[in-house]
Short mmCIF file of N, CA, C and O in Angstrom, two decimals:
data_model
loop_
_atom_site.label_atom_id
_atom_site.label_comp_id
_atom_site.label_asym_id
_atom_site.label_seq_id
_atom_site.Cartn_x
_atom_site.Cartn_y
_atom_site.Cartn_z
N UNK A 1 33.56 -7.75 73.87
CA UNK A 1 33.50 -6.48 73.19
C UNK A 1 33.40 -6.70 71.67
O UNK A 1 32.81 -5.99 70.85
N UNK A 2 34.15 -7.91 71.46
CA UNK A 2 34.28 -8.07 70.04
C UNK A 2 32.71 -8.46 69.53
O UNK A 2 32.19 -8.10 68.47
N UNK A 3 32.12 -9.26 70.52
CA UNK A 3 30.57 -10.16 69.62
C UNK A 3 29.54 -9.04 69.84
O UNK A 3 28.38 -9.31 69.53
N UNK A 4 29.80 -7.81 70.32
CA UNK A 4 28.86 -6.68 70.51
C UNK A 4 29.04 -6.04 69.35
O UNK A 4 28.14 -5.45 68.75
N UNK A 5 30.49 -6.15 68.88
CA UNK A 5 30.49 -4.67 67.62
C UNK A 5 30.25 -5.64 66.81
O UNK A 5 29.37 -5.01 66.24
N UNK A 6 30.25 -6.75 66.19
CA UNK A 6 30.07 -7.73 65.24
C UNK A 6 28.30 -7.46 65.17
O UNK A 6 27.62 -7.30 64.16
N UNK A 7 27.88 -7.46 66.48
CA UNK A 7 26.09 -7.30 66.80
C UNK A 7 25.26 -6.23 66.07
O UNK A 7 24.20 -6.03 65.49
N UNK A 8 26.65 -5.56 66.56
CA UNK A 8 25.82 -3.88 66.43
C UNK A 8 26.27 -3.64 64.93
O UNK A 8 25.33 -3.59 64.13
N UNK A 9 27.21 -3.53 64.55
CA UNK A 9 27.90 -3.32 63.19
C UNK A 9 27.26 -3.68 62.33
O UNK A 9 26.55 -2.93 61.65
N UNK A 10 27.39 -5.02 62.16
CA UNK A 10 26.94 -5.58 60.66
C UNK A 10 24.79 -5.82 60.29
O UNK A 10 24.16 -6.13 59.28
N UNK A 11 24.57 -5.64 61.02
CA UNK A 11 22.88 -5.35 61.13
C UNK A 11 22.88 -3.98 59.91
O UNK A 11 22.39 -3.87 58.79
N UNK A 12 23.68 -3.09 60.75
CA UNK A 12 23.60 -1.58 60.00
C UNK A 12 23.91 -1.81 58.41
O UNK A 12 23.20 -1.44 57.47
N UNK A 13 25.38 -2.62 58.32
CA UNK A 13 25.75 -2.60 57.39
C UNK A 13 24.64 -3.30 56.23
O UNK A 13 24.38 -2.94 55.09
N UNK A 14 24.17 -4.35 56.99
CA UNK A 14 23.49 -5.29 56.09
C UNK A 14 22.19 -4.36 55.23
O UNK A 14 21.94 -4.11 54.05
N UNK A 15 21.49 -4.01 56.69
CA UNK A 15 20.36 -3.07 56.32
C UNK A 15 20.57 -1.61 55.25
O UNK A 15 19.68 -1.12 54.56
N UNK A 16 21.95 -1.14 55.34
CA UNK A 16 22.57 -0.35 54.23
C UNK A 16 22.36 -0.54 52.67
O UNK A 16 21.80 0.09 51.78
N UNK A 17 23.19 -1.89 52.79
CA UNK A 17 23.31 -2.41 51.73
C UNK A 17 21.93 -3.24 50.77
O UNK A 17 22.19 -3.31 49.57
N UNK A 18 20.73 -3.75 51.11
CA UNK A 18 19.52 -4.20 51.70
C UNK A 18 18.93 -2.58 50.92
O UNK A 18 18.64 -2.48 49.73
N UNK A 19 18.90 -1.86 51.58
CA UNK A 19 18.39 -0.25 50.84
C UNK A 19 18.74 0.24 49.81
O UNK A 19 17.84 0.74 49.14
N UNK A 20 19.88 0.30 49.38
CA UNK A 20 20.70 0.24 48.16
C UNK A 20 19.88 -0.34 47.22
O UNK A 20 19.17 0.36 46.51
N UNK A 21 19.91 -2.11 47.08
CA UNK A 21 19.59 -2.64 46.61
C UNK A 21 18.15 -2.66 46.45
O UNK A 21 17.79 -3.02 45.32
N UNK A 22 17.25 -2.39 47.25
CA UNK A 22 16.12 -1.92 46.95
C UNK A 22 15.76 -0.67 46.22
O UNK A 22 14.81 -0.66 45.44
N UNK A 23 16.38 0.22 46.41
CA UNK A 23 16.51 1.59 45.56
C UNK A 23 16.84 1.07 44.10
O UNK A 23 16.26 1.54 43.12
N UNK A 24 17.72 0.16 44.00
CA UNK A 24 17.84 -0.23 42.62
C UNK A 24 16.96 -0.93 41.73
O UNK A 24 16.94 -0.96 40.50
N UNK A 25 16.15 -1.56 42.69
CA UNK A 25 15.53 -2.10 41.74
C UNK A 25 14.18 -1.63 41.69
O UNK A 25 13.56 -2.06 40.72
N UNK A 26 13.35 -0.62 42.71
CA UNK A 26 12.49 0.02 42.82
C UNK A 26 12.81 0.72 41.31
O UNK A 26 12.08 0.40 40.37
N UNK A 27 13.99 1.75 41.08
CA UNK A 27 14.07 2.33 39.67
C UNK A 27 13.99 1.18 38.60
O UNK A 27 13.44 1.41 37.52
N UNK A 28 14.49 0.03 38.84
CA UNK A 28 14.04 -0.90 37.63
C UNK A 28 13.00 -0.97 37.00
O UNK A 28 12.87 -0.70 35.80
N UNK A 29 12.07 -1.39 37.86
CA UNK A 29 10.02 -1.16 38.13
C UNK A 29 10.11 -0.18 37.64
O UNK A 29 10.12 -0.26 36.41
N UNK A 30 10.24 1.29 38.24
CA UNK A 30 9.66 2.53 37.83
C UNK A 30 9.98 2.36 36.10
O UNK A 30 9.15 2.38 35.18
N UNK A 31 11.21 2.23 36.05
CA UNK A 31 12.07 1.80 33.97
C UNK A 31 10.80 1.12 33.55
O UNK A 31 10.17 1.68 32.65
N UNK A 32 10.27 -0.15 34.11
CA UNK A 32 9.83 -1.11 33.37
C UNK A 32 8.01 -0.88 33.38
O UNK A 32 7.12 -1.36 32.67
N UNK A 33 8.01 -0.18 34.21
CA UNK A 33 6.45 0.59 34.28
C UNK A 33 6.92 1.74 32.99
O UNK A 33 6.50 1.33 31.90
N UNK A 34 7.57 2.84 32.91
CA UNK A 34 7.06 4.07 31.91
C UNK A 34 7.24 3.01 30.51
O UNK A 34 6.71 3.37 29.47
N UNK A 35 8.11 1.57 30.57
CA UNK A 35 8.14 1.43 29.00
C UNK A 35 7.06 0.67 28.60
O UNK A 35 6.68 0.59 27.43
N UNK A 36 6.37 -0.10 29.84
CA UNK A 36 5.06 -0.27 29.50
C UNK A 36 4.40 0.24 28.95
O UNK A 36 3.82 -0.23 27.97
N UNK A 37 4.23 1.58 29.50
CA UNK A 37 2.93 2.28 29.24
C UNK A 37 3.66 3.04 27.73
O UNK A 37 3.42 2.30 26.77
N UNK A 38 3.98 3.53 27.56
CA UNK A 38 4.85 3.95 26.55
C UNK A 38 4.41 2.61 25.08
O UNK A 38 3.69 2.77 24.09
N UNK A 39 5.28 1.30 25.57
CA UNK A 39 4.84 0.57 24.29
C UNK A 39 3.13 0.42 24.21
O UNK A 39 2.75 -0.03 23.13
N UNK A 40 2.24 0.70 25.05
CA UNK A 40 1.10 0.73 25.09
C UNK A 40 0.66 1.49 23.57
O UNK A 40 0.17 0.97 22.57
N UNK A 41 0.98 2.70 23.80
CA UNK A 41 0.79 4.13 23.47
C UNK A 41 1.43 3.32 21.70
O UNK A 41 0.89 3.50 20.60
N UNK A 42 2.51 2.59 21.95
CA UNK A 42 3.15 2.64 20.16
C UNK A 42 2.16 1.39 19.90
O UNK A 42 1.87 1.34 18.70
N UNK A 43 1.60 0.47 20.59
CA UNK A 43 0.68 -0.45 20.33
C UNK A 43 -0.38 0.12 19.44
O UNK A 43 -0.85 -0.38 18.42
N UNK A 44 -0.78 1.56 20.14
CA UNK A 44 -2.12 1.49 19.27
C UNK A 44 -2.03 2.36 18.31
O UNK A 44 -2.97 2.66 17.58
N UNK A 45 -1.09 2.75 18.25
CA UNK A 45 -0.35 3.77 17.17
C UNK A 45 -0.24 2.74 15.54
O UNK A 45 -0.47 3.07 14.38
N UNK A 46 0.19 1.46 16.15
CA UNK A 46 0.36 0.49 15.03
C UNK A 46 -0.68 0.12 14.76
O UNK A 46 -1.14 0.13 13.62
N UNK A 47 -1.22 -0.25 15.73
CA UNK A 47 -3.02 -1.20 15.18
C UNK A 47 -3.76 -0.19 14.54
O UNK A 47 -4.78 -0.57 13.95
N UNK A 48 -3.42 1.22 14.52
CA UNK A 48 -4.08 2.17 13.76
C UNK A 48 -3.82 2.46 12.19
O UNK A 48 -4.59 2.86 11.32
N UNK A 49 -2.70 2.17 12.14
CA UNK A 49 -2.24 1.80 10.86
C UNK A 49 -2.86 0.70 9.93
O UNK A 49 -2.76 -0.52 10.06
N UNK A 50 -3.54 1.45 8.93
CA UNK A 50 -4.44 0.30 7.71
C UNK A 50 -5.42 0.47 8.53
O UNK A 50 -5.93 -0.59 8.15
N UNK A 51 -6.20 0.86 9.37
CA UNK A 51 -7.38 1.27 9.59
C UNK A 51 -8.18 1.90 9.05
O UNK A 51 -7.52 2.78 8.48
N UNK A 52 -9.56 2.10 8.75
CA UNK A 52 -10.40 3.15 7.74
C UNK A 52 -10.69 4.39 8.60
O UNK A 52 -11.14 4.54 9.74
N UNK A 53 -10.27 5.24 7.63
CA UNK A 53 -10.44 6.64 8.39
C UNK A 53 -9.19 6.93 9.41
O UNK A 53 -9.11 7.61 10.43
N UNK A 54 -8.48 6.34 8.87
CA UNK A 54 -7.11 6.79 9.77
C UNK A 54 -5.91 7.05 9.12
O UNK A 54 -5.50 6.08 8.47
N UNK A 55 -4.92 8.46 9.08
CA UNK A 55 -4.08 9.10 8.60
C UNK A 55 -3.12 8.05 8.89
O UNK A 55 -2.52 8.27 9.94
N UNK A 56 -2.71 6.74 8.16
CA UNK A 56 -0.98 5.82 8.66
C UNK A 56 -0.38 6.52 8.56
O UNK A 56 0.04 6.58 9.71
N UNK A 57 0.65 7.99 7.49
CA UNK A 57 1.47 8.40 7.61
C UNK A 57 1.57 9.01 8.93
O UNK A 57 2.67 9.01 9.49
N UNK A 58 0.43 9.59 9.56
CA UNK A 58 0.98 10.32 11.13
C UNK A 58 1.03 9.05 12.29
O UNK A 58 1.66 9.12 13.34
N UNK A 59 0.30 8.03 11.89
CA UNK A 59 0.01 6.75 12.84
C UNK A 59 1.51 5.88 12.82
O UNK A 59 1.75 4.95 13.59
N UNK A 60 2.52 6.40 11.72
CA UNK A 60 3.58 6.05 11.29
C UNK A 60 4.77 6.50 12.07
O UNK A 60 5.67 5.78 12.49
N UNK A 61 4.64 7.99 12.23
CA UNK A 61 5.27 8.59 12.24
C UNK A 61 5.53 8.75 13.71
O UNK A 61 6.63 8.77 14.27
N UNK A 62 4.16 8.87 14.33
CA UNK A 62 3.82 8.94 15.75
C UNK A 62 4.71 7.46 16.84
O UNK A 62 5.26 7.46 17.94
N UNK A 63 4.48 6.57 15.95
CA UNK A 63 4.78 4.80 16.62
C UNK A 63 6.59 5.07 16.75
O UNK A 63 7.35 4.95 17.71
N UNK A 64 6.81 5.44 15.39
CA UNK A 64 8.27 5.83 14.98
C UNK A 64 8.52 6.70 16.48
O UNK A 64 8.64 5.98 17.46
N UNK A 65 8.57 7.78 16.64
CA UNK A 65 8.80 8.88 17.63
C UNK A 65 8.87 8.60 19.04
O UNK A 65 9.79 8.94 19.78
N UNK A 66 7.56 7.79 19.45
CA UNK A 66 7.82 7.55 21.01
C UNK A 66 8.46 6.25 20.77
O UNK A 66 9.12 5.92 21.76
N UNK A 67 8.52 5.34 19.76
CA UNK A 67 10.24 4.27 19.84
C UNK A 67 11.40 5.15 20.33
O UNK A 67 11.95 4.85 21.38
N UNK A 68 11.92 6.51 19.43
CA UNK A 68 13.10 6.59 19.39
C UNK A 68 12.54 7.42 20.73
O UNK A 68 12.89 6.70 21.66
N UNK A 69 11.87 8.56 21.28
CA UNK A 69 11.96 8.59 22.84
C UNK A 69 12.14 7.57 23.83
O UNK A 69 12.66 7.90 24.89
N UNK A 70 11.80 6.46 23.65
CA UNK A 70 11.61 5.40 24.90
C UNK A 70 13.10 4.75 24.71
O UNK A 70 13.66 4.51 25.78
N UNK A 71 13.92 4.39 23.37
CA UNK A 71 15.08 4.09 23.28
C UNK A 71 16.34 5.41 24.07
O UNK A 71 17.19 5.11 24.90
N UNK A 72 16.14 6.59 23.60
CA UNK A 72 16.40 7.74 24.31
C UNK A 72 16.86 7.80 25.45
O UNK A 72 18.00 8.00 25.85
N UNK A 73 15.65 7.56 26.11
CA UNK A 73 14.77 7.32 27.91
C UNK A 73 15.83 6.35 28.90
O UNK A 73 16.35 6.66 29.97
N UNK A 74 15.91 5.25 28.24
CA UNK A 74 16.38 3.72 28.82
C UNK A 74 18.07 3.93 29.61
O UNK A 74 19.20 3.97 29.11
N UNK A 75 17.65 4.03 30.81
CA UNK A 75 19.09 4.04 31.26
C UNK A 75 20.32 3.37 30.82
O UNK A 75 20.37 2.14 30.85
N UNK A 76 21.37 4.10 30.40
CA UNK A 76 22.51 3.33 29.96
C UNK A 76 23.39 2.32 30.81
O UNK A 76 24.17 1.59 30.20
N UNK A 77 23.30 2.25 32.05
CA UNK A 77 24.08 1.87 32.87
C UNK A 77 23.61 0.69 33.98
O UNK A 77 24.22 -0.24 34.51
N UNK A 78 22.02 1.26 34.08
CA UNK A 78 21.86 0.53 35.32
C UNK A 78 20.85 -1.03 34.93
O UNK A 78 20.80 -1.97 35.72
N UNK A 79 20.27 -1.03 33.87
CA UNK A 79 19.46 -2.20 33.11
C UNK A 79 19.89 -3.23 33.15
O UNK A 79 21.02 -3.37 32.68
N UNK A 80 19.17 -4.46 33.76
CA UNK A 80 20.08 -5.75 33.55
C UNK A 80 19.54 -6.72 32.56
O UNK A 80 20.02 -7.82 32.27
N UNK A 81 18.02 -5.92 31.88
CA UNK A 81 17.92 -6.69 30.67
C UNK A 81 17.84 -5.51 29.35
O UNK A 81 16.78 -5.17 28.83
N UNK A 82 19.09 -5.03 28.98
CA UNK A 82 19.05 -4.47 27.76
C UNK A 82 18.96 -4.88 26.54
O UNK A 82 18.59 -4.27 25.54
N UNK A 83 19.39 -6.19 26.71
CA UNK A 83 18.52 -6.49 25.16
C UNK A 83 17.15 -6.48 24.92
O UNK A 83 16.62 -6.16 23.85
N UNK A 84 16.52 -6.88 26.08
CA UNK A 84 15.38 -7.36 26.21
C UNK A 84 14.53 -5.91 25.40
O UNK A 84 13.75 -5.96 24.45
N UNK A 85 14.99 -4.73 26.11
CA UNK A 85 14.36 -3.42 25.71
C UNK A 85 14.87 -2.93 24.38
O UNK A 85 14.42 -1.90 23.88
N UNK A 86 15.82 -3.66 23.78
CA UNK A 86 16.26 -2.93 22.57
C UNK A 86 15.72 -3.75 21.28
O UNK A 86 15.80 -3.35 20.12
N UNK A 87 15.05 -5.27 21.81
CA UNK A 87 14.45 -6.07 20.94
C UNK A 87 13.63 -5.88 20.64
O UNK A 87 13.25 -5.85 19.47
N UNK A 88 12.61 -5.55 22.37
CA UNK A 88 11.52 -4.83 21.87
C UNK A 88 11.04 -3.83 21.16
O UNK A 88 9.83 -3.81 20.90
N UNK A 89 11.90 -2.81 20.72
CA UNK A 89 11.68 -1.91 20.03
C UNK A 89 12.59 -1.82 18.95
O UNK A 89 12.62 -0.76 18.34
N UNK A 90 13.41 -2.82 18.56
CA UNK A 90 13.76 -2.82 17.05
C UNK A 90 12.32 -3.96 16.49
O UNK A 90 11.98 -3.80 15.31
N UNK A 91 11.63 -4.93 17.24
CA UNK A 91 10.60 -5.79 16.78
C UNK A 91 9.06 -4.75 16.38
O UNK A 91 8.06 -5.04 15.73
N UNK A 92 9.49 -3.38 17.16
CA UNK A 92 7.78 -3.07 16.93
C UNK A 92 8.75 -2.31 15.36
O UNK A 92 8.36 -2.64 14.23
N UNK A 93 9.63 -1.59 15.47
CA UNK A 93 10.19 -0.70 14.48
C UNK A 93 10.13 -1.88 13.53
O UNK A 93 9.62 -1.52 12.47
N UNK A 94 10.47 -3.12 13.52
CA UNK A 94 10.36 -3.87 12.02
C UNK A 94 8.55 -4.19 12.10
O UNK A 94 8.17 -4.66 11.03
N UNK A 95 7.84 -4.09 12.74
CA UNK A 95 6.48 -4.59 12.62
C UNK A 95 5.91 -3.46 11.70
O UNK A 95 5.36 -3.78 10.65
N UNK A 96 6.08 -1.64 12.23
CA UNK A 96 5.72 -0.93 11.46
C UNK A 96 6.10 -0.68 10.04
O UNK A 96 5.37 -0.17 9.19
N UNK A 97 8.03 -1.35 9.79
CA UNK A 97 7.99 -1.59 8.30
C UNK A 97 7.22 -2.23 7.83
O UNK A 97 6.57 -1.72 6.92
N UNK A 98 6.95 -3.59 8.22
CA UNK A 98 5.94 -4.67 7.30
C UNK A 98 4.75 -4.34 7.45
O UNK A 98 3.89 -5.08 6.97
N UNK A 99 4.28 -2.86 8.32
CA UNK A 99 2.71 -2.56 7.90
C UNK A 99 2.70 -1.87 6.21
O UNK A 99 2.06 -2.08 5.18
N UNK A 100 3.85 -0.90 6.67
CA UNK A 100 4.25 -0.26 5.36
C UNK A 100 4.09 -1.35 4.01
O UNK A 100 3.60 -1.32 2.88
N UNK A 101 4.67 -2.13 4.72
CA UNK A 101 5.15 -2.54 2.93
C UNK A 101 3.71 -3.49 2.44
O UNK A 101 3.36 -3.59 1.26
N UNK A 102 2.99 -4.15 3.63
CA UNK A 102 1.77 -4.40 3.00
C UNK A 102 1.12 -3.69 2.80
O UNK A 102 0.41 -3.89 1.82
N UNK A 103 0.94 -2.65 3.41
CA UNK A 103 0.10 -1.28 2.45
C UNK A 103 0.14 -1.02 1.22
O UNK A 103 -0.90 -0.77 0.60
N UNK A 104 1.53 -1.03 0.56
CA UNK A 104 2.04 -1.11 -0.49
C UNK A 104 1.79 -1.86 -1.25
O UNK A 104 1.64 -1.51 -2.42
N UNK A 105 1.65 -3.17 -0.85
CA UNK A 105 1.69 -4.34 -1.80
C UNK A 105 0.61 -4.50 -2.29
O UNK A 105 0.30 -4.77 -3.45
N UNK A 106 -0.48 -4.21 -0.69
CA UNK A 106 -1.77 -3.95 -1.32
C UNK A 106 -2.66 -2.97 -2.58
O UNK A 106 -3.78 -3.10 -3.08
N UNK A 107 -1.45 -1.89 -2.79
CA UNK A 107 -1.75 -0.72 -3.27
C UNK A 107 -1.63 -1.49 -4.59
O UNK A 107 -2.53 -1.45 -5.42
N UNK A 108 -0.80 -2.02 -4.71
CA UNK A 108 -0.18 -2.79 -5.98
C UNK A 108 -1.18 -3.63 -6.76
O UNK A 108 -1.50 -3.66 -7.95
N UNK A 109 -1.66 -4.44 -5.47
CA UNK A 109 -2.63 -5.74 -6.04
C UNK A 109 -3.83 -4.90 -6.39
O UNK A 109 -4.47 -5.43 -7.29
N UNK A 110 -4.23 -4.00 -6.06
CA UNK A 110 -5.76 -2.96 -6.89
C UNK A 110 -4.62 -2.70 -8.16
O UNK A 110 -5.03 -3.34 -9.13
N UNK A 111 -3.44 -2.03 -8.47
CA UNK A 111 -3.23 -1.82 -9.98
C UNK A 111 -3.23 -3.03 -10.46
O UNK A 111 -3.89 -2.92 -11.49
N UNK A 112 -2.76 -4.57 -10.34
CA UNK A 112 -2.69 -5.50 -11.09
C UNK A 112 -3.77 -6.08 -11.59
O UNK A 112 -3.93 -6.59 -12.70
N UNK A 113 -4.76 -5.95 -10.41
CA UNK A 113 -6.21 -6.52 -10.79
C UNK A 113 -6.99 -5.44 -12.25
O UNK A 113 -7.66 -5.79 -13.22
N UNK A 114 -6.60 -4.38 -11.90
CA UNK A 114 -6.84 -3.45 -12.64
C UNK A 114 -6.69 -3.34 -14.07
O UNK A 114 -7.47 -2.90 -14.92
N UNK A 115 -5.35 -3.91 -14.20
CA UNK A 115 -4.54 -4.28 -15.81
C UNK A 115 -4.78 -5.61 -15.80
O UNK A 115 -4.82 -5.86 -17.01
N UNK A 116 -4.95 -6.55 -15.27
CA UNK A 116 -5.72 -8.03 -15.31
C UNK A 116 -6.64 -7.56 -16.16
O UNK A 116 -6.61 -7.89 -17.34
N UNK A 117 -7.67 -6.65 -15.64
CA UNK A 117 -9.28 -6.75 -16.56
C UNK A 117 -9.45 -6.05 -17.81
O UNK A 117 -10.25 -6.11 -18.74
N UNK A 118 -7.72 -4.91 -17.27
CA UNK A 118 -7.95 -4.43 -19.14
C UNK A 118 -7.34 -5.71 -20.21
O UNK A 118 -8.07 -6.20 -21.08
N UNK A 119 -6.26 -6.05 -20.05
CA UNK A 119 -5.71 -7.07 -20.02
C UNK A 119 -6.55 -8.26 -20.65
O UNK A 119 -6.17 -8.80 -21.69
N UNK A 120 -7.29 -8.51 -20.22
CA UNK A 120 -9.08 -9.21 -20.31
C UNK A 120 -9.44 -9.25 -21.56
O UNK A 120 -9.46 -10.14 -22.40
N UNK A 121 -9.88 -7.51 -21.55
CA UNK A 121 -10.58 -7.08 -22.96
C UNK A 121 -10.04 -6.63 -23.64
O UNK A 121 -10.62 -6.42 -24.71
N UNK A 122 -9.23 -6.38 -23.58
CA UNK A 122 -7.83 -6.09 -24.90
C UNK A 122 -7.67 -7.69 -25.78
O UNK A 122 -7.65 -7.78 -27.01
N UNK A 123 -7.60 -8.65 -25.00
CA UNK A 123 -7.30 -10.08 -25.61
C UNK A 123 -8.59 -10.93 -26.33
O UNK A 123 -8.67 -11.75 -27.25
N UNK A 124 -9.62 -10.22 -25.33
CA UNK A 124 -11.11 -10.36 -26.11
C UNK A 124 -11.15 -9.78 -27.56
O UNK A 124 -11.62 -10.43 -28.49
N UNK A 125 -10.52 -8.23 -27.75
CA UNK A 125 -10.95 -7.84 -28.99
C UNK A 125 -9.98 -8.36 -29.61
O UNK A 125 -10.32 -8.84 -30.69
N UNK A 126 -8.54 -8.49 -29.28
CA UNK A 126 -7.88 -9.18 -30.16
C UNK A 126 -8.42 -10.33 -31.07
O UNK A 126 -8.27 -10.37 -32.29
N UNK A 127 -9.11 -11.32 -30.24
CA UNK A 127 -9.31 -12.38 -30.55
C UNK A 127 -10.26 -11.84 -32.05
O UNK A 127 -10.17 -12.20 -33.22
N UNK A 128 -11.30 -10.70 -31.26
CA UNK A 128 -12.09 -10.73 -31.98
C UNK A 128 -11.74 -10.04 -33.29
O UNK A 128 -12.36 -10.47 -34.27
N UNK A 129 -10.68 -8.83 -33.56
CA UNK A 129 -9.81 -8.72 -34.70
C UNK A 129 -9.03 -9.54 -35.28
O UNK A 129 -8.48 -9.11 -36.29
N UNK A 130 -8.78 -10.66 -34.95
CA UNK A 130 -8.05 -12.27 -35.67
C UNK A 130 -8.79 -12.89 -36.09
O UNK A 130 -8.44 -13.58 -37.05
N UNK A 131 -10.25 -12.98 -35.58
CA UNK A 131 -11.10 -13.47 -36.28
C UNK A 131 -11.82 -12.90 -37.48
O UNK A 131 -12.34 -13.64 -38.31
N UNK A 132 -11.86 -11.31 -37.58
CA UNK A 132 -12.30 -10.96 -39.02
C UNK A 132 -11.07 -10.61 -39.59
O UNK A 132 -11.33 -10.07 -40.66
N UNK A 133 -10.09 -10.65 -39.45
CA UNK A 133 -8.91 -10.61 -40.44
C UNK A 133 -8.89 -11.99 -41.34
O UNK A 133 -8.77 -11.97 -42.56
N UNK A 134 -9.03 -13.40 -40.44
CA UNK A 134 -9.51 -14.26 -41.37
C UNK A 134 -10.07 -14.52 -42.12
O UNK A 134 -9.86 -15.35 -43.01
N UNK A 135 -11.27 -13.60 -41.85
CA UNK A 135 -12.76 -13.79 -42.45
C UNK A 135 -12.26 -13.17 -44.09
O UNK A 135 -12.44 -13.61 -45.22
N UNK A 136 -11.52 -11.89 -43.55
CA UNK A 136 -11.53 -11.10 -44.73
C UNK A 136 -10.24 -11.34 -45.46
O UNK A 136 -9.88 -10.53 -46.31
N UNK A 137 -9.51 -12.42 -45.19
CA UNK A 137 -8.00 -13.37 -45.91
C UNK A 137 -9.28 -14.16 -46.66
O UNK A 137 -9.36 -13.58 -47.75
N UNK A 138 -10.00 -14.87 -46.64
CA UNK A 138 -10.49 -15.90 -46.71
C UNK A 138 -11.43 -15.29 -48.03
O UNK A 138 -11.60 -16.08 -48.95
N UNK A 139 -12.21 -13.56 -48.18
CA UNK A 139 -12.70 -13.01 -48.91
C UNK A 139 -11.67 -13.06 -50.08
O UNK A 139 -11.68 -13.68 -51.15
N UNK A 140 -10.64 -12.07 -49.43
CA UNK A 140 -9.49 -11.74 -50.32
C UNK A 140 -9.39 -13.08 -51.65
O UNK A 140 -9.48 -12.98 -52.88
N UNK A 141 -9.19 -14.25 -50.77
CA UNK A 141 -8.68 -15.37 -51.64
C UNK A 141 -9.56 -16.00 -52.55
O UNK A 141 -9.42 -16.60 -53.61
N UNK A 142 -10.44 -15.73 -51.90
CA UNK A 142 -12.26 -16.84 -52.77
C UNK A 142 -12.11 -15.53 -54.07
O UNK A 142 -13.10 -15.76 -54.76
N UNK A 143 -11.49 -14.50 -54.62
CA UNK A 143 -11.85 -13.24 -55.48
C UNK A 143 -11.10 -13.69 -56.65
O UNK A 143 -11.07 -12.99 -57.67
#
């Protein structure tokens, strides 16, 4: 009687438990499919950024937004790689700072080049006002 309920019993139980565990990790997949597609979506949100003919502040703003939805999104409880998802999206959130700031820097290097060339000809005429100030020390003194 006993090796019948041992027979019959633990099959059920196993197969219980077996479903469970498949349910769990089926939602894992489903987690790890929407953040796919999701970082997809902030992928090209970034590569759009510094593009010609493309608004970065909304390409900015947009990458920014579905981060903090998809951080939002991410189950608190059931994830067994949460860092993994919180790296990934503090790494794109620091990628879109350093688009920023080379935008910037770039913005910078057109003003420097800019005052480079006045810079240029300012030192040109200097030169060339040091040279008739001599001319005309040199009048002054021959008088």
């Amino acid at each position: 009687m006993t090796a019948v309920f041992f027979n019959a019993y633990f099959p059920f139980k196993e197969n219980s438990l077996l479903k469970a565990e498949n349910a769990k990790m089926r939602k894992e997949m489903e987690t790890q499919d929407k953040f796919s597609f999701q970082l997809e979506k902030v992928k090209v949100s970034v590569d759009s950024i510094g593009a010609p003919k493309q608004n970065d502040f909304f390409n900015e703003k947009l990458a920014l937004s579905i981060l903090a939805d998809m951080y939002k999104q991410l189950p608190k409880d059931t994830l067994k790689n949460k860092n993994m998802y919180n790296n990934t999206i503090m790494t794109y959130k620091d990628l879109i700072d350093a688009k920023k700031q080379i935008k910037q820097l770039s913005g910078n290097q057109v003003l420097m080049d800019s005052l480079s060339s006045i810079n240029t000809t300012l030192k040109a005429e200097y030169d060339k006002m040091k040279t008739d100030l001599a001319v005309c020390r040199q009048l002054y003194q021959a008088q």
